[in-house]
Amino acid sequence: MGLPVRAETDSGSWPARPSSGGLLPVMGLAALGLALLGLWGETPPSQWIMALFAPDATDPRQMAFHHALLPRIVIAPIAGAILGLAGVILQQVLRNPLADPTTLGVSAGAHSALVAATLFAPALLDFGRDAVALCGGAVALACVFAAAGGRRFSPLAVILAGLLVSLFLGAGASALVVLNHDYLTELFIWQSGSLLQSGWANSAKLAIVLMAGGAAAALMARVLSVLDIQDGGAKSLGVPLAAVQSGALFVALLLSTTVVASLGVLGFIGLAAPALARRAGARTFGERLTYASLFGAATLSLTDQIVQILPLAQEIPTGVATAVIGAALLLGMSGRTSAAAVEQQPSHRSNGHGGRRRPVVLVCVLGVALAVVLGAIFIGRDQSGWRWSSLQELSELWLWRAPRAAASFAAGSMLGMAGVLMQRLTGNPMAAPEILGISAGASIGLIVLLLVAPTVDAGSTVFAASLGAALALAGVLLSGMRSSFASQRLVLTGVSVATLCSGLTALAMASGDPRLGDMVSWMAGSTHRVTPSGAALALTLAALLLPVAALTARWLDILPLGTVVATTLGLSLGRSRLSILLVAATATASATLIAGPLTFIGLMAPHLGRLLGFRRVVPQLVATALIGGGLMLLADWIARVLIFPWQLPTGIVATLLAGPFALGLLRRAYRWSAP
């Protein structure tokens, strides 16, 4: 049996535009011109030949030219060509124009494997960083296929699975880096995708990999070209699909993970290069191989040269810049994917008991939430081990534990409520504040506030974050209107917005602006700085938003029935959708200020409430608020006690707890039945 694929011709999604062919020489010449200007500014041209072949060890400029500047210029097009080659192979094998090492989780898997091996099994690195990265990338890709589910599935489901795997693995790697910052300082810099070089070793290795990968791709090109037709047609021609696909995937994995092992994560080059190749008129697979490699080389070279001349306090890692560019491209492509890619829609499945209230279960949920609250306040660790704090001890610890517990519970409750609102508004079980880009939009709003406002207080931060969240959600919904809110396309657009906002956030953080210093701990979801007044404000917002959200119950019951039915019943679509949007945005922004931009609690809690039988709007809102609050409080307690006396960021722990649930939910929602 071959790997799961769906027929998806290139012409169905990105029509070739030969008029764009002149872009390649322009990009190449621009990159070359900037590189030569950079060399000229560091070393006189009269010394270039000597610095290249026989640098004077007493001249620091010649040594820098030979060992740092020139290797960086050379390795950029080599790495870009490798990633472009890997991207076009992955897209051909999966027949998916959105596939690349980043969107499929391969880069995140390779990076996480290297981080884990560096800490826990450094002996594995004796076999080579490339081998460790290859194993990590292969495991991540296997998880993506398992999460997407079934033998046939939509390409968008594969991409969503890849992005969820990337977020989950990224959270795990971030936790390891935070815990071992002193040991992983170099790795922390490298993981952002840096082309800084200290010799020619990486350039030589990647050049060999490029030649070998190009030769392998050329040998498979004729066979892989047959995959442009349906599976049945390929089999009728005697094409061994399983062997061809497995071999091509191995080549793509080897190419992409070697780049990660050498340079870090350079996101989305494998997505941009094949897309540019199509627009340049490359129609056959052989043409796309050639053009994608050239465009990958030009794109990465030009990006790297641009980041070196930006007037910032410190140089932005090249990988951060490519992530921003690629996320914007992914956002554009998500709206142009052919209709065949979104024909299978996930849907809510309800049983015959969905409309009944479950007071007994609700009381049990309330009891569990109360038990979690008491446990988080009374149970802790000290030098002697685990202990239940007495009332006298608690009087001394109250100001440390109670605000943090209250803020965490409030944040989880608001994320749960926002998740219910979004899933019912869109009719999409995968809709959540984190996945639809709302949390990432809140982070952008907060960054803008910190950069433009002379003073910042609690009210202004909530307003700015809410505005950013509302704008992000509005953008996703406006994009979704063009496809009648098709579930998969809406979710992919949201993930694209979230990725773009996260890239912009990373770009702002990499600028070195001192006004963004407090953003580091907040982005990881740290609650240790919550004050009693901040906790009281969070609880107040959660308490106010719950009845406000309940007032939208009638709208949420009617909107999923469709525009015609809602209009017939006299519902004002614009006013109702805007009201729900504002409530969800305010809840998400307030929670994001406490727990950080990514937790998956807003995706997990509504489904747990539904599994417990709460299917009507108001009971589900109440139950989900309790479940979300309990989950976030549990994550905060684990973050506080797991590695005492050190602490983990709450947001990272919540992501690690809820991430596997999100992948399992994706598999259930997008599973295709076997023919």
XYZ file of C-alpha atoms in Angstrom:
675
model
C 0.000 0.000 0.000
C 1.357 3.382 -0.928
C 1.544 6.403 1.277
C -1.735 8.314 1.669
C -2.199 10.771 -1.151
C -4.933 12.601 -2.973
C -4.986 13.651 -6.550
C -4.087 17.321 -6.699
C -2.710 18.613 -9.969
C -0.627 21.721 -10.029
C -2.889 23.334 -12.532
C -5.767 23.031 -10.116
C -4.315 25.407 -7.598
C -1.485 27.550 -8.926
C -1.706 28.259 -12.647
C 1.581 28.839 -14.376
C 2.361 32.401 -15.327
C 5.255 32.579 -17.767
C 5.302 36.355 -17.423
C 6.840 35.927 -13.970
C 9.953 34.256 -15.342
C 11.986 37.455 -15.192
C 11.806 37.461 -11.408
C 14.591 34.882 -11.006
C 17.433 36.906 -12.586
C 16.273 40.024 -10.756
C 16.418 38.224 -7.399
C 19.758 36.632 -8.232
C 21.376 39.862 -9.363
C 20.017 41.734 -6.341
C 21.444 39.131 -3.969
C 24.798 39.153 -5.754
C 24.958 42.941 -5.784
C 24.219 43.231 -2.067
C 26.774 40.507 -1.310
C 29.504 42.286 -3.263
C 28.664 45.587 -1.568
C 28.923 43.887 1.811
C 32.319 42.422 0.962
C 33.515 45.763 -0.372
C 32.560 47.461 2.873
C 34.589 44.976 4.930
C 37.607 44.217 2.725
C 39.154 46.226 -0.157
C 38.622 44.500 -3.535
C 42.367 44.544 -4.135
C 42.758 42.011 -1.303
C 39.944 39.637 -2.306
C 42.119 37.184 -4.280
C 44.714 36.967 -1.527
C 42.032 36.700 1.160
C 40.358 33.875 -0.737
C 43.370 31.658 -1.446
C 46.051 32.704 1.053
C 44.673 34.984 3.780
C 47.186 36.872 5.899
C 46.807 35.532 9.447
C 47.849 38.928 10.831
C 45.116 40.799 8.941
C 41.730 40.406 10.688
C 39.871 41.684 7.634
C 41.311 38.995 5.380
C 40.683 36.312 7.988
C 37.065 37.431 8.352
C 36.688 37.501 4.562
C 38.021 33.947 4.190
C 36.454 32.235 7.197
C 33.183 34.138 7.788
C 31.981 36.547 5.085
C 32.591 34.501 1.952
C 31.416 31.158 3.425
C 28.156 32.825 4.451
C 27.623 34.161 0.936
C 28.337 30.744 -0.577
C 26.269 28.631 1.806
C 23.069 30.658 1.380
C 22.341 29.655 -2.251
C 23.415 26.061 -1.565
C 21.053 25.699 1.397
C 18.259 27.497 -0.455
C 18.614 25.181 -3.434
C 18.480 22.127 -1.152
C 15.305 23.334 0.549
C 13.694 24.214 -2.778
C 14.541 20.739 -4.080
C 13.121 19.098 -0.954
C 9.947 21.173 -1.170
C 9.166 20.322 -4.778
C 9.761 16.595 -4.097
C 7.412 16.643 -1.099
C 4.757 18.490 -3.076
C 5.017 16.027 -5.943
C 4.862 12.929 -3.745
C 1.925 14.195 -1.679
C 0.370 16.126 -4.590
C -0.042 19.007 -2.209
C 1.032 22.559 -3.185
C 1.283 23.535 0.511
C 3.789 20.847 1.509
C 7.309 21.735 2.574
C 9.663 20.682 5.404
C 8.237 23.382 7.680
C 4.524 22.806 7.133
C 4.961 19.023 7.460
C 6.764 19.271 10.792
C 10.031 17.836 9.449
C 12.132 20.842 10.451
C 10.595 20.952 13.932
C 11.210 17.231 14.386
C 14.851 17.526 13.353
C 15.391 20.506 15.630
C 13.704 18.839 18.630
C 15.759 15.688 18.143
C 18.990 17.686 18.152
C 17.978 19.565 21.312
C 17.033 16.336 23.103
C 20.188 14.530 21.987
C 22.392 17.410 23.095
C 20.934 17.217 26.603
C 20.159 13.568 27.242
C 22.164 11.478 24.779
C 25.199 13.413 23.553
C 26.783 10.115 22.521
C 24.283 9.978 19.643
C 25.911 13.081 18.200
C 29.032 10.980 17.665
C 27.163 9.392 14.787
C 26.659 12.868 13.348
C 24.131 15.633 13.814
C 22.711 14.779 10.397
C 21.694 11.263 11.480
C 19.989 12.559 14.635
C 18.155 15.245 12.660
C 17.069 12.682 10.044
C 15.566 10.417 12.707
C 13.746 13.352 14.324
C 12.331 14.529 11.008
C 11.178 11.019 10.106
C 9.396 10.579 13.446
C 7.661 13.953 13.067
C 6.491 13.094 9.545
C 5.163 9.749 10.772
C 3.195 11.588 13.469
C 1.760 13.902 10.833
C 0.549 10.997 8.707
C -0.907 9.280 11.774
C -2.710 12.442 12.909
C -4.097 13.178 9.436
C -5.578 9.673 9.475
C -6.731 7.196 6.924
C -5.504 6.170 3.502
C -7.116 9.135 1.778
C -7.309 12.622 3.170
C -7.354 16.258 2.223
C -4.001 17.991 1.665
C -5.111 20.729 4.040
C -5.587 18.149 6.798
C -1.975 17.055 6.293
C -0.736 20.645 6.546
C -2.790 21.321 9.658
C -1.403 18.154 11.241
C 2.118 19.258 10.323
C 1.668 22.683 11.841
C 0.183 21.217 15.041
C 3.100 18.780 15.308
C 5.490 21.685 14.769
C 3.845 23.731 17.527
C 3.870 20.797 19.927
C 7.501 19.875 19.251
C 8.466 23.540 19.361
C 6.934 23.843 22.821
C 8.884 20.809 23.994
C 12.144 22.109 22.582
C 11.491 25.534 24.111
C 10.942 23.934 27.508
C 14.285 22.144 27.249
C 16.048 25.323 26.182
C 14.499 27.290 29.053
C 15.522 24.640 31.575
C 19.064 24.389 30.247
C 19.740 27.894 29.025
C 23.327 27.935 30.292
C 24.161 24.766 28.386
C 22.228 25.567 25.223
C 23.152 29.190 24.581
C 24.721 28.363 21.219
C 21.833 26.069 20.337
C 19.345 28.789 21.285
C 20.919 31.136 18.738
C 21.256 28.396 16.130
C 17.621 27.252 16.334
C 16.397 30.536 14.836
C 18.150 29.747 11.568
C 21.494 31.503 11.431
C 23.833 31.531 8.427
C 26.823 32.737 10.441
C 29.846 30.657 9.482
C 33.315 30.057 10.878
C 34.816 28.086 8.003
C 34.062 26.102 4.869
C 33.057 22.760 6.400
C 29.295 23.317 6.230
C 29.476 24.729 2.700
C 31.408 21.701 1.463
C 29.058 19.230 3.158
C 25.904 20.896 1.875
C 27.356 21.163 -1.629
C 27.875 17.382 -1.646
C 24.350 16.836 -0.333
C 22.921 19.117 -3.021
C 24.719 17.248 -5.806
C 23.687 13.854 -4.449
C 20.090 14.931 -3.868
C 19.870 16.539 -7.288
C 21.193 13.376 -8.926
C 18.699 11.207 -7.025
C 15.834 13.521 -7.934
C 16.890 13.481 -11.591
C 16.914 9.677 -11.596
C 13.418 9.592 -10.095
C 12.048 12.495 -12.141
C 10.547 10.390 -14.917
C 8.800 8.034 -12.511
C 7.636 10.828 -10.184
C 6.158 12.693 -13.162
C 3.609 9.890 -13.460
C 2.212 10.923 -10.069
C 0.631 13.945 -11.772
C -2.202 11.586 -12.761
C -4.603 9.644 -10.552
C -3.414 6.669 -8.495
C -5.256 4.210 -10.743
C -3.609 5.624 -13.854
C -0.168 5.434 -12.264
C -0.694 1.819 -11.244
C -1.962 0.910 -14.712
C 1.364 2.117 -16.085
C 3.192 -0.261 -13.757
C 4.482 2.395 -11.370
C 5.371 0.902 -7.949
C 3.791 3.715 -5.937
C 4.887 2.557 -2.486
C 8.547 2.181 -3.436
C 8.698 5.415 -5.433
C 6.979 7.491 -2.782
C 9.044 6.037 0.049
C 12.293 6.625 -1.795
C 11.378 10.177 -2.744
C 10.281 10.972 0.816
C 13.579 9.663 2.139
C 15.499 11.923 -0.247
C 13.422 14.939 0.776
C 13.887 14.118 4.466
C 17.632 13.739 4.031
C 17.922 17.041 2.188
C 15.858 19.116 4.611
C 17.170 17.626 7.859
C 20.775 18.087 6.741
C 20.113 21.814 6.384
C 18.499 21.920 9.832
C 21.472 20.102 11.363
C 23.906 22.541 9.768
C 22.115 25.890 9.911
C 18.996 25.584 12.050
C 15.404 26.021 10.931
C 15.054 28.114 7.767
C 11.295 28.070 7.455
C 9.160 28.032 4.325
C 11.912 28.232 1.681
C 10.665 24.844 0.493
C 7.190 26.350 0.139
C 8.174 29.599 -1.566
C 10.579 28.163 -4.146
C 8.170 25.697 -5.844
C 5.399 28.316 -5.801
C 7.672 30.813 -7.561
C 8.722 28.081 -10.008
C 5.087 27.489 -10.990
C 4.467 31.168 -11.456
C 7.579 31.354 -13.626
C 6.030 28.820 -16.019
C 7.547 25.504 -14.849
C 4.923 22.913 -15.810
C 6.628 19.520 -15.812
C 8.149 17.967 -12.721
C 11.632 18.175 -14.223
C 11.225 21.892 -14.855
C 9.946 22.437 -11.329
C 12.984 20.637 -9.911
C 15.323 22.999 -11.745
C 13.417 26.219 -11.191
C 12.584 25.490 -7.553
C 16.261 24.913 -6.775
C 17.219 28.193 -8.464
C 14.436 30.143 -6.781
C 15.322 28.606 -3.410
C 18.934 29.694 -3.852
C 17.932 33.225 -4.891
C 15.296 33.611 -2.151
C 17.521 32.570 0.735
C 20.506 34.551 -0.570
C 18.474 37.729 -1.027
C 16.794 37.355 2.363
C 20.103 36.831 4.113
C 21.616 39.888 2.485
C 18.618 42.035 3.413
C 18.690 41.063 7.101
C 22.366 42.090 7.252
C 21.677 45.652 6.124
C 18.559 46.366 8.184
C 19.187 49.289 10.578
C 18.444 47.416 13.805
C 20.212 47.170 17.137
C 21.210 43.600 16.349
C 21.039 41.374 13.305
C 17.825 39.406 12.824
C 18.353 35.644 12.374
C 17.764 34.705 8.749
C 15.365 31.951 9.780
C 13.081 34.480 11.454
C 12.916 36.549 8.267
C 12.181 33.506 6.084
C 9.424 32.477 8.511
C 7.682 35.836 8.085
C 7.953 35.702 4.293
C 6.823 32.083 4.135
C 3.897 32.600 6.498
C 2.624 35.458 4.331
C 2.948 33.194 1.289
C 1.104 30.385 3.091
C -1.686 32.829 3.921
C -2.004 33.786 0.269
C -1.915 30.197 -0.949
C -4.505 29.026 1.577
C -7.107 31.107 -0.188
C -6.178 29.769 -3.642
C -6.140 26.038 -2.969
C -8.423 24.183 -5.314
C -11.865 23.106 -4.271
C -10.812 19.456 -4.381
C -8.626 20.090 -1.393
C -11.517 21.090 0.827
C -14.230 18.741 -0.294
C -14.210 16.728 2.923
C -15.429 18.772 5.844
C -15.276 17.812 9.487
C -18.527 18.171 11.292
C -19.951 18.077 14.733
C -21.493 14.756 15.606
C -24.136 14.808 18.238
C -25.936 11.937 19.904
C -29.529 11.744 20.864
C -28.871 13.126 24.312
C -27.283 16.379 23.189
C -30.118 18.642 24.252
C -30.517 17.417 27.817
C -29.012 19.189 30.757
C -26.633 17.205 32.897
C -26.847 18.758 36.389
C -25.171 15.796 38.086
C -22.245 15.869 35.696
C -21.988 19.636 36.076
C -21.776 19.245 39.837
C -19.020 16.661 39.363
C -17.131 19.026 37.055
C -17.486 21.766 39.641
C -16.202 19.417 42.337
C -13.160 18.408 40.270
C -12.391 22.052 39.507
C -12.631 22.904 43.202
C -10.328 19.986 44.053
C -7.770 21.247 41.525
C -7.962 24.731 43.058
C -7.412 23.411 46.574
C -4.619 21.132 45.443
C -2.840 23.919 43.598
C -2.976 26.119 46.710
C -2.214 23.573 49.433
C 0.105 21.039 47.718
C 3.662 22.069 46.951
C 7.304 21.138 47.230
C 10.180 22.408 49.267
C 13.690 21.223 50.099
C 12.317 18.262 52.047
C 9.965 17.088 49.297
C 6.198 17.082 48.764
C 4.023 18.527 51.486
C 0.482 19.643 52.269
C 0.745 23.162 53.629
C -0.933 23.860 56.924
C -3.127 26.912 57.399
C -0.308 28.663 59.222
C 2.142 27.944 56.396
C -0.456 28.901 53.861
C -0.781 32.346 55.421
C 2.846 32.940 54.430
C 2.488 31.400 50.960
C -0.898 32.863 50.141
C 0.418 35.940 48.354
C 2.614 33.711 46.183
C 0.178 30.936 45.286
C -3.316 32.437 45.345
C -2.846 35.195 42.709
C -1.115 32.788 40.372
C -3.804 30.131 40.817
C -6.624 32.649 40.372
C -5.095 34.144 37.218
C -4.455 30.715 35.695
C -8.002 29.557 36.391
C -9.441 32.758 34.935
C -7.257 32.489 31.814
C -8.287 28.877 31.199
C -11.955 29.732 31.703
C -11.816 32.579 29.199
C -10.006 30.448 26.621
C -12.600 27.715 27.062
C -15.459 30.168 26.566
C -13.765 31.652 23.501
C -13.331 28.157 22.083
C -17.049 27.421 22.466
C -17.970 30.691 20.760
C -15.606 30.087 17.843
C -16.561 26.456 17.262
C -20.255 27.275 17.249
C -19.867 30.435 15.171
C -17.913 28.654 12.426
C -19.461 25.189 12.788
C -15.894 23.878 12.879
C -14.712 21.472 15.619
C -11.092 22.517 15.027
C -11.777 26.220 15.579
C -10.025 27.633 18.638
C -8.441 30.938 19.690
C -4.951 29.506 19.192
C -5.606 27.879 15.823
C -7.579 30.764 14.296
C -4.796 33.249 15.012
C -6.626 35.176 17.724
C -3.991 34.608 20.398
C -1.183 35.534 18.014
C -3.088 38.662 16.996
C -3.336 39.643 20.657
C 0.442 39.405 20.954
C 0.865 41.746 17.970
C -1.498 44.249 19.579
C 0.531 44.151 22.777
C 3.809 44.648 20.908
C 2.441 47.688 19.070
C 1.289 49.146 22.382
C 4.703 48.664 23.978
C 6.405 50.333 21.015
C 4.156 53.388 20.665
C 2.775 54.140 24.142
C 4.873 56.162 26.617
C 3.249 54.385 29.583
C 1.408 51.083 29.823
C -1.223 50.046 32.372
C -3.568 47.075 32.771
C -6.458 48.710 30.948
C -4.402 49.715 27.927
C -2.851 46.251 27.606
C -6.258 44.562 27.631
C -7.563 47.048 25.053
C -4.553 46.695 22.742
C -4.520 42.906 22.957
C -8.295 42.751 22.376
C -7.999 44.998 19.334
C -5.203 42.863 17.871
C -7.198 39.687 18.524
C -10.349 41.157 16.961
C -8.499 42.285 13.842
C -6.859 38.871 13.417
C -10.178 37.081 13.809
C -11.921 39.523 11.483
C -9.292 38.846 8.834
C -9.785 35.102 9.147
C -13.567 35.380 8.952
C -13.464 37.753 5.973
C -11.228 35.288 4.182
C -13.564 32.462 5.137
C -16.579 34.234 3.663
C -15.174 33.675 0.174
C -15.396 29.909 0.694
C -18.693 30.004 2.648
C -16.707 29.298 5.817
C -15.458 25.937 4.537
C -14.025 24.307 7.646
C -10.622 23.182 6.426
C -9.897 26.368 4.522
C -10.993 28.513 7.459
C -8.725 26.612 9.834
C -5.779 26.753 7.440
C -6.264 30.491 7.018
C -6.313 30.868 10.799
C -3.142 28.836 11.183
C -1.529 30.948 8.461
C -2.486 34.143 10.296
C -1.184 32.692 13.559
C 2.087 31.703 11.876
C 2.457 35.139 10.308
C 1.750 36.920 13.611
C 4.176 34.620 15.423
C 6.824 35.397 12.819
C 6.236 39.126 13.193
C 6.463 38.735 16.957
C 9.751 36.884 16.646
C 10.969 39.557 14.241
C 10.138 42.284 16.764
C 11.801 40.353 19.568
C 14.931 39.800 17.476
C 15.249 43.542 16.880
C 16.678 43.953 20.383
C 14.336 46.794 21.352
C 14.619 47.176 25.146
C 10.927 48.085 25.399
C 10.086 44.479 24.555
C 12.182 42.973 27.333
C 9.196 41.723 29.352
C 7.753 39.966 26.287
C 10.157 37.024 26.577
C 8.636 35.460 29.679
C 5.115 36.421 28.632
C 5.391 34.686 25.250
C 6.253 31.445 27.025
C 3.168 31.821 29.224
C 4.704 32.638 32.568
C 2.352 33.457 35.463
C 4.901 33.961 38.237
C 4.703 37.760 37.874
C 0.930 37.962 38.385
C 0.026 40.430 41.122
C -3.034 40.238 43.397
C -4.619 43.145 41.538
C -3.917 41.486 38.192
C -5.448 38.223 39.402
C -8.524 40.078 40.686
C -8.907 41.813 37.306
C -8.649 38.473 35.479
C -11.288 36.840 37.685
C -13.564 39.838 37.250
C -13.257 39.710 33.468
C -13.964 35.974 33.439
C -17.002 36.428 35.680
C -18.369 39.228 33.485
C -17.693 37.518 30.165
C -19.527 34.304 31.078
C -23.014 35.891 31.307
C -22.251 38.097 28.317
C -21.339 35.007 26.282
C -24.511 33.301 27.493
C -26.556 36.158 26.009
C -25.400 35.024 22.543
C -26.936 31.550 23.010
C -29.814 32.123 20.578
C -27.469 33.459 17.906
C -25.113 30.516 18.347
C -28.011 28.084 17.936
C -29.170 29.735 14.709
C -25.964 30.777 12.891
C -24.703 27.217 12.183
C -27.984 26.562 10.316
C -26.868 28.812 7.468
C -27.393 32.329 6.171
C -30.811 31.692 4.626
C -32.304 30.150 7.758
C -30.793 32.823 10.015
C -32.139 35.638 7.846
C -35.553 34.019 7.670
C -35.686 33.892 11.457
C -34.981 37.616 11.601
C -31.378 37.412 12.798
C -29.075 40.311 11.936
C -26.030 38.436 10.652
C -23.595 41.329 10.794
C -24.527 42.455 14.292
C -24.647 38.951 15.768
C -21.346 37.839 14.251
C -19.633 41.063 15.290
C -20.922 40.727 18.843
C -19.715 37.141 19.145
C -16.397 38.137 17.589
C -15.871 40.917 20.128
C -16.703 38.682 23.095
C -14.363 35.943 21.850
C -11.613 38.463 21.103
C -11.855 40.089 24.539
C -11.807 36.722 26.313
C -8.855 35.511 24.248
C -6.875 38.711 24.628
C -7.362 38.771 28.397
C -6.324 35.127 28.707
C -3.377 35.589 26.357
C -2.015 38.376 28.547
C -1.824 35.838 31.383
C -1.000 32.512 29.746
C 0.826 33.501 26.565
C -0.204 33.118 22.925
C -0.417 29.308 22.683
C -1.918 26.679 25.001
C -4.555 24.642 23.035
C -6.849 24.928 26.081
C -9.375 26.772 23.917
C -9.491 23.752 21.595
C -9.463 21.019 24.220
C -11.928 22.291 26.846
C -15.018 22.666 24.588
C -14.611 19.113 23.314
C -14.268 17.720 26.813
C -17.463 19.568 27.733
C -19.219 18.108 24.716
C -17.990 14.598 25.530
C -19.502 14.975 28.994
C -22.884 15.662 27.402
C -23.078 19.473 27.504
C -24.325 20.302 24.020
C -26.634 23.246 24.585
C -24.909 26.607 24.565
C -25.292 27.847 28.142
C -24.515 24.526 29.897
C -21.553 24.021 27.593
C -20.230 27.508 28.334
C -20.422 26.923 32.099
C -18.908 23.444 31.944
C -16.183 24.524 29.527
C -15.269 27.503 31.705
C -14.766 25.149 34.659
C -12.876 22.579 32.585
C -10.640 25.168 30.929
C -9.898 26.830 34.248
C -9.056 23.509 35.848
C -6.779 22.463 32.990
C -4.870 25.731 33.002
C -4.551 25.663 36.783
C -3.276 22.078 36.608
C -0.704 23.156 34.009
C 0.361 26.059 36.215
C 0.718 23.780 39.249
C 2.826 21.299 37.257
C 4.963 24.157 35.973
C 5.496 25.320 39.550
C 6.367 22.011 41.250
C 7.705 19.645 38.592
C 11.340 20.758 38.691
C 11.366 22.656 41.997
C 13.101 24.969 42.841
C 13.043 26.005 39.173
C 9.852 26.684 37.271
C 8.546 26.040 33.785
C 6.432 28.525 31.795
C 2.755 27.696 32.234
C 1.935 28.176 28.560
C 4.540 25.642 27.459
C 3.280 23.057 29.956
C -0.319 23.625 28.826
C 0.732 23.136 25.204
C 2.513 19.888 26.034
C -0.537 18.625 27.934
C -3.135 19.583 25.322
C -1.066 19.094 22.136
C -1.574 15.299 21.853
C -5.306 15.820 22.392
C -5.356 18.333 19.529
C -3.640 15.844 17.213
C -6.052 13.093 18.225
C -8.963 15.427 17.628
C -7.607 16.273 14.191
C -7.387 12.588 13.319
C -10.986 12.065 14.412
C -12.345 15.157 12.689
C -10.638 14.648 9.323
C -10.584 10.862 9.054
C -11.473 9.502 5.651
C -13.183 6.163 5.468
C -11.403 3.493 3.481
C -12.973 2.805 0.068
